Amino acid sequence: MARRKRLLALALAAPLVLLGCSTENSGGEGETTAAAPSGGGGTADGDLQFAVVTHGSAGDAFWDVVQKGAKAAGDDLGVGVDYQSDGDPQRQSQLIEAAVNQGVDGIVVSMANPDALQDSLAAARAAKIPVVTINSGADRSAEFGAIGHVGQDETIAGQGAGQRLARDGRKNVLCVVHEAGNIGLEQRCAGASQGLGADVRLLQVDINDLQGAQATITSQLQADPSVDAVLTLNSAVAPIAAAAASDAGSQAEIATFDLNGDVIAAIKAGTVAFAVDQQQYEQGYLPIVMLKLYAQNLNTVGGGQPVLTGPGIVDSSNVEAIGDLASAGTR
């Protein structure tokens, strides 16, 4: 609705704009257009409506923080933000198509499975709706016509985790993948191998079945006592990995990506050694800022490169400072 109102206003204002262009903006307008990859924008509309469509599964606390960041940005900036998510790539694509059909002023999308979203993002481009990608899929963000990407470089983040495990003396590492086909998770494990200086072994589990995931990790640790570290890629999986190590009688070090209250408590208790923090609150907040600036001023951020929100390491040395923020749902 907001977009239809804006298009009507643009149509009514077009003659005045054309008259204005005959005497002004010949230099500055050209520079601004060259910096903006595609899409609409260029209006000062106080009725902006943005959609956020992620691949987060129900109950995944990681995405609750992303949603909180996006909603906070909407409140701070006075724009509408509608958050939807679905862990199934096809249904996520349908949510994007629904946002396009609603004529929103911008869309934020996580691209765990880029190929599955290709058609729906093409529809957004055709409708001249600007898109900012977040979290996974940075490598293909520009290919899909997004005006920017917000997230961490998953390979670099994985390298950091692998280097830390190597410094801790670990050599035989399980990398627990909780979402099949998620390109970002595969990049993390590949980066961990590089940082460790040895191949990590991938272990597939299902984020929607944590009890089953714990049993799978326990079985692996019992079958191979030489495993000396388990690297999980999600904060919900880390506690069950620690429980699995206890069940198996393993002394494997547990490390993880991402934070929540349970991970903070586990770091304090010493059952999780460290977490790689990508500050997902920013992955919700910053894209709304970017879309508003683009809609009103055709600004873009990053100069064609991702806007990085991580990685950082949270361990026993700094967990007290971060803990209260994570428990409040903003870290």
mmCIF file of C-alpha atoms in Angstrom:
data_model
loop_
_atom_site.group_PDB
_atom_site.id
_atom_site.type_symbol
_atom_site.label_atom_id
_atom_site.label_comp_id
_atom_site.label_asym_id
_atom_site.label_seq_id
_atom_site.Cartn_x
_atom_site.Cartn_y
_atom_site.Cartn_z
ATOM 1 C CA MET A 1 0.000 0.000 0.000
ATOM 2 C CA ALA A 2 2.781 2.417 0.911
ATOM 3 C CA ARG A 3 4.489 1.790 -2.413
ATOM 4 C CA ARG A 4 1.269 2.372 -4.364
ATOM 5 C CA LYS A 5 0.818 5.672 -2.534
ATOM 6 C CA ARG A 6 4.383 6.608 -3.329
ATOM 7 C CA LEU A 7 4.025 5.752 -7.029
ATOM 8 C CA LEU A 8 0.872 7.873 -7.221
ATOM 9 C CA ALA A 9 2.675 10.772 -5.596
ATOM 10 C CA LEU A 10 5.564 10.370 -8.029
ATOM 11 C CA ALA A 11 3.185 10.376 -11.009
ATOM 12 C CA LEU A 12 1.525 13.579 -9.836
ATOM 13 C CA ALA A 13 4.872 15.191 -9.146
ATOM 14 C CA ALA A 14 6.584 14.086 -12.377
ATOM 15 C CA PRO A 15 5.998 17.307 -14.397
ATOM 16 C CA LEU A 16 7.462 19.391 -11.588
ATOM 17 C CA VAL A 17 10.447 17.062 -11.340
ATOM 18 C CA LEU A 18 11.118 17.335 -15.055
ATOM 19 C CA LEU A 19 10.983 21.134 -14.884
ATOM 20 C CA GLY A 20 13.371 21.071 -11.948
ATOM 21 C CA CYS A 21 15.852 18.824 -13.784
ATOM 22 C CA SER A 22 16.174 21.343 -16.620
ATOM 23 C CA THR A 23 18.016 23.758 -14.387
ATOM 24 C CA GLU A 24 19.385 21.674 -11.482
ATOM 25 C CA ASN A 25 21.033 18.391 -10.472
ATOM 26 C CA SER A 26 22.881 17.740 -13.723
ATOM 27 C CA GLY A 27 26.101 16.728 -11.927
ATOM 28 C CA GLY A 28 25.064 15.384 -8.519
ATOM 29 C CA GLU A 29 22.190 13.277 -9.788
ATOM 30 C CA GLY A 30 24.412 11.422 -12.240
ATOM 31 C CA GLU A 31 26.937 10.552 -9.541
ATOM 32 C CA THR A 32 24.229 9.276 -7.208
ATOM 33 C CA THR A 33 22.621 7.093 -9.863
ATOM 34 C CA ALA A 34 25.960 5.520 -10.745
ATOM 35 C CA ALA A 35 26.498 4.554 -7.101
ATOM 36 C CA ALA A 36 23.089 2.877 -6.801
ATOM 37 C CA PRO A 37 23.047 -0.625 -8.361
ATOM 38 C CA SER A 38 19.316 -0.959 -9.063
ATOM 39 C CA GLY A 39 15.853 -0.570 -7.723
ATOM 40 C CA GLY A 40 13.598 2.298 -6.774
ATOM 41 C CA GLY A 41 14.071 4.834 -4.037
ATOM 42 C CA GLY A 42 14.973 8.452 -4.228
ATOM 43 C CA THR A 43 11.877 9.628 -2.339
ATOM 44 C CA ALA A 44 11.381 11.146 1.067
ATOM 45 C CA ASP A 45 8.385 9.085 2.180
ATOM 46 C CA GLY A 46 7.451 8.951 5.823
ATOM 47 C CA ASP A 47 5.314 5.876 5.248
ATOM 48 C CA LEU A 48 8.007 3.351 4.381
ATOM 49 C CA GLN A 49 7.251 -0.346 4.869
ATOM 50 C CA PHE A 50 10.055 -2.924 4.864
ATOM 51 C CA ALA A 51 9.865 -6.726 4.952
ATOM 52 C CA VAL A 52 12.451 -8.964 6.610
ATOM 53 C CA VAL A 53 12.355 -12.585 5.385
ATOM 54 C CA THR A 54 14.857 -14.994 6.907
ATOM 55 C CA HIS A 55 15.470 -18.728 6.874
ATOM 56 C CA GLY A 56 15.344 -18.939 10.661
ATOM 57 C CA SER A 57 13.487 -21.930 12.024
ATOM 58 C CA ALA A 58 10.833 -21.526 14.715
ATOM 59 C CA GLY A 59 12.397 -21.582 18.146
ATOM 60 C CA ASP A 60 15.912 -20.715 16.918
ATOM 61 C CA ALA A 61 16.930 -18.012 19.402
ATOM 62 C CA PHE A 62 19.582 -16.676 17.022
ATOM 63 C CA TRP A 63 16.908 -15.247 14.770
ATOM 64 C CA ASP A 64 14.935 -13.825 17.677
ATOM 65 C CA VAL A 65 17.866 -11.422 18.157
ATOM 66 C CA VAL A 66 17.878 -10.529 14.446
ATOM 67 C CA GLN A 67 14.153 -9.809 14.637
ATOM 68 C CA LYS A 68 14.637 -7.690 17.737
ATOM 69 C CA GLY A 69 17.286 -5.637 15.940
ATOM 70 C CA ALA A 70 15.072 -5.066 12.901
ATOM 71 C CA LYS A 71 12.081 -4.063 15.024
ATOM 72 C CA ALA A 72 14.231 -1.699 17.095
ATOM 73 C CA ALA A 73 15.493 -0.029 13.923
ATOM 74 C CA GLY A 74 11.923 0.357 12.687
ATOM 75 C CA ASP A 75 10.901 2.006 15.948
ATOM 76 C CA ASP A 76 13.968 4.252 16.033
ATOM 77 C CA LEU A 77 13.569 5.361 12.401
ATOM 78 C CA GLY A 78 9.778 5.560 12.276
ATOM 79 C CA VAL A 79 9.347 2.969 9.510
ATOM 80 C CA GLY A 80 7.253 -0.178 9.353
ATOM 81 C CA VAL A 81 9.018 -3.535 9.654
ATOM 82 C CA ASP A 82 7.325 -6.887 9.082
ATOM 83 C CA TYR A 83 9.416 -9.927 10.057
ATOM 84 C CA GLN A 84 8.698 -13.374 8.593
ATOM 85 C CA SER A 85 10.795 -16.522 8.551
ATOM 86 C CA ASP A 86 10.712 -20.108 7.382
ATOM 87 C CA GLY A 87 13.483 -22.689 7.419
ATOM 88 C CA ASP A 88 12.186 -24.300 4.223
ATOM 89 C CA PRO A 89 13.810 -22.549 1.208
ATOM 90 C CA GLN A 90 10.711 -22.858 -0.970
ATOM 91 C CA ARG A 91 8.454 -21.374 1.679
ATOM 92 C CA GLN A 92 10.991 -18.607 2.331
ATOM 93 C CA SER A 93 10.858 -17.842 -1.393
ATOM 94 C CA GLN A 94 7.056 -17.668 -1.200
ATOM 95 C CA LEU A 95 7.294 -15.180 1.674
ATOM 96 C CA ILE A 96 9.546 -12.990 -0.469
ATOM 97 C CA GLU A 97 7.075 -13.178 -3.345
ATOM 98 C CA ALA A 98 4.280 -12.169 -0.977
ATOM 99 C CA ALA A 99 6.286 -9.117 0.115
ATOM 100 C CA VAL A 100 6.864 -8.189 -3.537
ATOM 101 C CA ASN A 101 3.142 -8.504 -4.255
ATOM 102 C CA GLN A 102 2.395 -6.261 -1.275
ATOM 103 C CA GLY A 103 4.564 -3.564 -2.826
ATOM 104 C CA VAL A 104 6.865 -3.035 0.139
ATOM 105 C CA ASP A 105 9.573 -0.385 -0.071
ATOM 106 C CA GLY A 106 12.451 -2.743 0.597
ATOM 107 C CA ILE A 107 13.236 -6.340 1.557
ATOM 108 C CA VAL A 108 15.877 -7.831 3.844
ATOM 109 C CA VAL A 109 16.706 -11.462 3.011
ATOM 110 C CA SER A 110 19.007 -14.081 4.461
ATOM 111 C CA MET A 111 20.380 -16.289 1.691
ATOM 112 C CA ALA A 112 21.221 -19.667 3.170
ATOM 113 C CA ASN A 113 20.098 -21.316 -0.070
ATOM 114 C CA PRO A 114 20.588 -18.702 -2.815
ATOM 115 C CA ASP A 115 19.447 -20.850 -5.736
ATOM 116 C CA ALA A 116 16.057 -21.446 -4.116
ATOM 117 C CA LEU A 117 15.511 -17.684 -3.802
ATOM 118 C CA GLN A 118 16.655 -16.740 -7.292
ATOM 119 C CA ASP A 119 13.207 -16.366 -8.880
ATOM 120 C CA SER A 120 11.653 -14.473 -5.980
ATOM 121 C CA LEU A 121 14.573 -12.045 -5.799
ATOM 122 C CA ALA A 122 14.352 -11.593 -9.570
ATOM 123 C CA ALA A 123 10.706 -10.620 -9.017
ATOM 124 C CA ALA A 124 11.834 -8.034 -6.458
ATOM 125 C CA ARG A 125 14.309 -6.617 -8.984
ATOM 126 C CA ALA A 126 11.626 -6.490 -11.662
ATOM 127 C CA ALA A 127 9.389 -4.567 -9.261
ATOM 128 C CA LYS A 128 12.327 -2.224 -8.464
ATOM 129 C CA ILE A 129 12.205 -3.126 -4.787
ATOM 130 C CA PRO A 130 15.668 -2.753 -3.217
ATOM 131 C CA VAL A 131 17.020 -5.786 -1.377
ATOM 132 C CA VAL A 132 19.668 -6.074 1.351
ATOM 133 C CA THR A 133 20.957 -9.572 2.056
ATOM 134 C CA ILE A 134 22.104 -10.638 5.513
ATOM 135 C CA ASN A 135 23.894 -13.511 7.230
ATOM 136 C CA SER A 136 24.564 -16.210 4.611
ATOM 137 C CA GLY A 137 25.090 -15.736 0.875
ATOM 138 C CA ALA A 138 27.468 -12.775 0.805
ATOM 139 C CA ASP A 139 29.302 -14.146 -2.235
ATOM 140 C CA ARG A 140 26.139 -14.056 -4.370
ATOM 141 C CA SER A 141 24.503 -10.946 -2.977
ATOM 142 C CA ALA A 142 25.587 -8.626 -5.809
ATOM 143 C CA GLU A 143 24.800 -11.312 -8.406
ATOM 144 C CA PHE A 144 21.201 -11.291 -7.188
ATOM 145 C CA GLY A 145 20.979 -7.506 -7.422
ATOM 146 C CA ALA A 146 21.111 -6.635 -3.714
ATOM 147 C CA ILE A 147 22.220 -3.116 -2.837
ATOM 148 C CA GLY A 148 24.346 -4.470 0.023
ATOM 149 C CA HIS A 149 25.087 -7.337 2.399
ATOM 150 C CA VAL A 150 25.354 -7.307 6.187
ATOM 151 C CA GLY A 151 27.015 -10.193 7.983
ATOM 152 C CA GLN A 152 30.294 -11.774 8.774
ATOM 153 C CA ASP A 153 32.647 -13.414 6.284
ATOM 154 C CA GLU A 154 31.915 -17.032 7.121
ATOM 155 C CA THR A 155 35.243 -18.349 5.862
ATOM 156 C CA ILE A 156 37.223 -15.815 7.910
ATOM 157 C CA ALA A 157 35.071 -16.567 10.952
ATOM 158 C CA GLY A 158 35.720 -20.277 10.500
ATOM 159 C CA GLN A 159 39.443 -19.648 10.183
ATOM 160 C CA GLY A 160 39.372 -17.775 13.483
ATOM 161 C CA ALA A 161 37.668 -20.686 15.213
ATOM 162 C CA GLY A 162 40.120 -23.168 13.701
ATOM 163 C CA GLN A 163 43.125 -21.083 14.765
ATOM 164 C CA ARG A 164 41.796 -20.866 18.324
ATOM 165 C CA LEU A 165 41.285 -24.649 18.453
ATOM 166 C CA ALA A 166 44.815 -25.168 17.130
ATOM 167 C CA ARG A 167 46.202 -22.879 19.857
ATOM 168 C CA ASP A 168 44.273 -25.008 22.380
ATOM 169 C CA GLY A 169 46.115 -28.051 21.042
ATOM 170 C CA ARG A 170 43.139 -29.646 19.267
ATOM 171 C CA LYS A 171 43.717 -31.804 16.204
ATOM 172 C CA ASN A 172 40.647 -33.996 15.554
ATOM 173 C CA VAL A 173 37.579 -31.770 15.266
ATOM 174 C CA LEU A 174 33.932 -32.472 14.496
ATOM 175 C CA CYS A 175 32.135 -29.591 12.731
ATOM 176 C CA VAL A 176 28.400 -29.976 13.424
ATOM 177 C CA VAL A 177 26.205 -28.742 10.547
ATOM 178 C CA HIS A 178 22.623 -28.117 11.671
ATOM 179 C CA GLU A 179 21.032 -26.992 8.370
ATOM 180 C CA ALA A 180 21.558 -29.115 5.263
ATOM 181 C CA GLY A 181 22.610 -27.126 2.205
ATOM 182 C CA ASN A 182 23.338 -23.874 4.078
ATOM 183 C CA ILE A 183 26.251 -22.424 2.120
ATOM 184 C CA GLY A 184 27.364 -20.258 5.041
ATOM 185 C CA LEU A 185 27.740 -23.255 7.348
ATOM 186 C CA GLU A 186 29.804 -25.099 4.772
ATOM 187 C CA GLN A 187 32.066 -22.042 4.511
ATOM 188 C CA ARG A 188 32.516 -21.982 8.292
ATOM 189 C CA CYS A 189 33.654 -25.606 8.387
ATOM 190 C CA ALA A 190 35.977 -25.079 5.408
ATOM 191 C CA GLY A 191 37.460 -22.039 7.144
ATOM 192 C CA ALA A 192 37.890 -24.038 10.362
ATOM 193 C CA SER A 193 39.916 -26.619 8.435
ATOM 194 C CA GLN A 194 42.157 -23.854 7.101
ATOM 195 C CA GLY A 195 42.653 -22.301 10.525
ATOM 196 C CA LEU A 196 43.247 -25.652 12.210
ATOM 197 C CA GLY A 197 45.684 -26.801 9.534
ATOM 198 C CA ALA A 198 43.848 -30.126 9.197
ATOM 199 C CA ASP A 199 40.542 -31.267 7.790
ATOM 200 C CA VAL A 200 37.600 -31.105 10.172
ATOM 201 C CA ARG A 201 34.995 -33.845 9.920
ATOM 202 C CA LEU A 202 31.446 -32.726 9.077
ATOM 203 C CA LEU A 203 28.576 -34.110 11.131
ATOM 204 C CA GLN A 204 25.023 -33.421 9.923
ATOM 205 C CA VAL A 205 22.243 -32.910 12.481
ATOM 206 C CA ASP A 206 18.799 -31.292 12.377
ATOM 207 C CA ILE A 207 18.272 -28.002 14.266
ATOM 208 C CA ASN A 208 14.592 -28.926 14.573
ATOM 209 C CA ASP A 209 15.424 -32.154 16.460
ATOM 210 C CA LEU A 210 17.892 -31.247 19.190
ATOM 211 C CA GLN A 211 17.324 -34.488 21.085
ATOM 212 C CA GLY A 212 18.225 -36.455 17.983
ATOM 213 C CA ALA A 213 21.212 -34.161 17.402
ATOM 214 C CA GLN A 214 22.522 -34.854 20.885
ATOM 215 C CA ALA A 215 22.230 -38.605 20.303
ATOM 216 C CA THR A 216 24.097 -38.285 16.994
ATOM 217 C CA ILE A 217 26.980 -36.339 18.564
ATOM 218 C CA THR A 218 27.147 -38.763 21.486
ATOM 219 C CA SER A 219 27.402 -41.705 19.086
ATOM 220 C CA GLN A 220 30.235 -40.050 17.168
ATOM 221 C CA LEU A 221 32.209 -39.306 20.313
ATOM 222 C CA GLN A 222 31.737 -42.858 21.594
ATOM 223 C CA ALA A 223 32.769 -44.324 18.236
ATOM 224 C CA ASP A 224 35.931 -42.208 17.981
ATOM 225 C CA PRO A 225 37.539 -41.318 21.323
ATOM 226 C CA SER A 226 40.312 -39.444 19.488
ATOM 227 C CA VAL A 227 37.920 -36.563 18.724
ATOM 228 C CA ASP A 228 39.259 -33.753 20.907
ATOM 229 C CA ALA A 229 36.956 -30.873 19.895
ATOM 230 C CA VAL A 230 33.393 -30.321 18.724
ATOM 231 C CA LEU A 231 32.641 -27.099 16.852
ATOM 232 C CA THR A 232 28.938 -26.287 16.632
ATOM 233 C CA LEU A 233 27.617 -23.606 14.294
ATOM 234 C CA ASN A 234 24.565 -22.510 16.266
ATOM 235 C CA SER A 235 24.049 -21.420 19.847
ATOM 236 C CA ALA A 236 21.168 -23.860 20.352
ATOM 237 C CA VAL A 237 23.379 -26.802 19.398
ATOM 238 C CA ALA A 238 26.297 -25.919 21.694
ATOM 239 C CA PRO A 239 24.631 -26.946 24.994
ATOM 240 C CA ILE A 240 23.488 -30.271 23.597
ATOM 241 C CA ALA A 241 27.035 -30.884 22.273
ATOM 242 C CA ALA A 242 28.338 -30.296 25.796
ATOM 243 C CA ALA A 243 25.729 -32.710 27.135
ATOM 244 C CA ALA A 244 26.690 -35.244 24.457
ATOM 245 C CA ALA A 245 30.352 -35.049 25.494
ATOM 246 C CA SER A 246 29.307 -35.692 29.080
ATOM 247 C CA ASP A 247 27.122 -38.626 28.030
ATOM 248 C CA ALA A 248 29.980 -40.124 26.020
ATOM 249 C CA GLY A 249 32.568 -39.583 28.735
ATOM 250 C CA SER A 250 34.563 -37.455 26.270
ATOM 251 C CA GLN A 251 36.974 -34.678 27.225
ATOM 252 C CA ALA A 252 36.495 -32.982 23.829
ATOM 253 C CA GLU A 253 36.567 -29.203 23.922
ATOM 254 C CA ILE A 254 33.233 -27.646 22.919
ATOM 255 C CA ALA A 255 33.242 -24.418 20.917
ATOM 256 C CA THR A 256 30.472 -22.723 18.993
ATOM 257 C CA PHE A 257 29.346 -19.939 16.761
ATOM 258 C CA ASP A 258 26.865 -17.404 18.118
ATOM 259 C CA LEU A 259 25.609 -16.473 21.554
ATOM 260 C CA ASN A 260 22.541 -16.863 23.706
ATOM 261 C CA GLY A 261 21.943 -17.044 27.431
ATOM 262 C CA ASP A 262 22.696 -20.772 27.543
ATOM 263 C CA VAL A 263 26.040 -20.323 25.777
ATOM 264 C CA ILE A 264 26.976 -17.473 28.108
ATOM 265 C CA ALA A 265 26.187 -19.681 31.106
ATOM 266 C CA ALA A 266 28.134 -22.582 29.582
ATOM 267 C CA ILE A 267 31.219 -20.394 29.007
ATOM 268 C CA LYS A 268 31.014 -19.230 32.609
ATOM 269 C CA ALA A 269 30.690 -22.856 33.754
ATOM 270 C CA GLY A 270 33.559 -23.989 31.534
ATOM 271 C CA THR A 271 31.540 -26.531 29.529
ATOM 272 C CA VAL A 272 31.878 -24.396 26.374
ATOM 273 C CA ALA A 273 35.346 -22.930 25.765
ATOM 274 C CA PHE A 274 34.468 -20.038 23.476
ATOM 275 C CA ALA A 275 31.914 -18.651 21.027
ATOM 276 C CA VAL A 276 32.426 -16.850 17.733
ATOM 277 C CA ASP A 277 30.115 -13.842 17.951
ATOM 278 C CA GLN A 278 28.743 -12.361 14.716
ATOM 279 C CA GLN A 279 26.542 -9.772 16.496
ATOM 280 C CA GLN A 280 23.334 -10.752 14.754
ATOM 281 C CA TYR A 281 21.432 -7.862 16.346
ATOM 282 C CA GLU A 282 23.282 -5.660 13.869
ATOM 283 C CA GLN A 283 22.197 -7.950 11.035
ATOM 284 C CA GLY A 284 18.630 -6.990 11.852
ATOM 285 C CA TYR A 285 19.199 -3.338 12.667
ATOM 286 C CA LEU A 286 21.650 -2.130 10.011
ATOM 287 C CA PRO A 287 19.734 -3.301 6.873
ATOM 288 C CA ILE A 288 16.697 -1.252 7.929
ATOM 289 C CA VAL A 289 18.940 1.799 8.192
ATOM 290 C CA MET A 290 20.403 1.004 4.767
ATOM 291 C CA LEU A 291 16.984 0.612 3.129
ATOM 292 C CA LYS A 292 15.706 3.870 4.614
ATOM 293 C CA LEU A 293 18.773 5.771 3.421
ATOM 294 C CA TYR A 294 18.392 4.208 -0.024
ATOM 295 C CA ALA A 295 14.669 4.960 -0.235
ATOM 296 C CA GLN A 296 15.103 8.586 0.758
ATOM 297 C CA ASN A 297 18.579 9.452 -0.512
ATOM 298 C CA LEU A 298 19.774 6.609 -2.804
ATOM 299 C CA ASN A 299 22.651 5.963 -0.437
ATOM 300 C CA THR A 300 24.431 2.622 -0.526
ATOM 301 C CA VAL A 301 26.845 1.220 2.071
ATOM 302 C CA GLY A 302 29.899 -0.991 1.708
ATOM 303 C CA GLY A 303 31.127 0.046 -1.722
ATOM 304 C CA GLY A 304 30.325 -3.375 -3.140
ATOM 305 C CA GLN A 305 31.822 -5.210 -0.149
ATOM 306 C CA PRO A 306 29.906 -6.795 2.764
ATOM 307 C CA VAL A 307 29.334 -4.742 5.893
ATOM 308 C CA LEU A 308 30.969 -7.047 8.452
ATOM 309 C CA THR A 309 29.400 -7.624 11.868
ATOM 310 C CA GLY A 310 31.982 -10.136 13.083
ATOM 311 C CA PRO A 311 33.728 -12.253 14.045
ATOM 312 C CA GLY A 312 34.672 -11.711 17.659
ATOM 313 C CA ILE A 313 35.619 -14.287 20.268
ATOM 314 C CA VAL A 314 33.741 -14.496 23.581
ATOM 315 C CA ASP A 315 35.449 -16.646 26.200
ATOM 316 C CA SER A 316 36.205 -16.611 29.900
ATOM 317 C CA SER A 317 38.198 -13.391 29.524
ATOM 318 C CA ASN A 318 35.235 -11.239 28.448
ATOM 319 C CA VAL A 319 32.077 -13.247 29.091
ATOM 320 C CA GLU A 320 31.060 -11.186 32.122
ATOM 321 C CA ALA A 321 30.923 -7.977 30.055
ATOM 322 C CA ILE A 322 28.916 -9.564 27.240
ATOM 323 C CA GLY A 323 26.680 -11.765 29.370
ATOM 324 C CA ASP A 324 24.093 -9.207 30.459
ATOM 325 C CA LEU A 325 23.646 -7.971 26.876
ATOM 326 C CA ALA A 326 23.172 -11.511 25.552
ATOM 327 C CA SER A 327 20.633 -12.287 28.249
ATOM 328 C CA ALA A 328 18.744 -9.126 27.251
ATOM 329 C CA GLY A 329 18.568 -10.434 23.697
ATOM 330 C CA THR A 330 20.716 -7.845 21.976
ATOM 331 C CA ARG A 331 23.946 -9.876 21.625
#
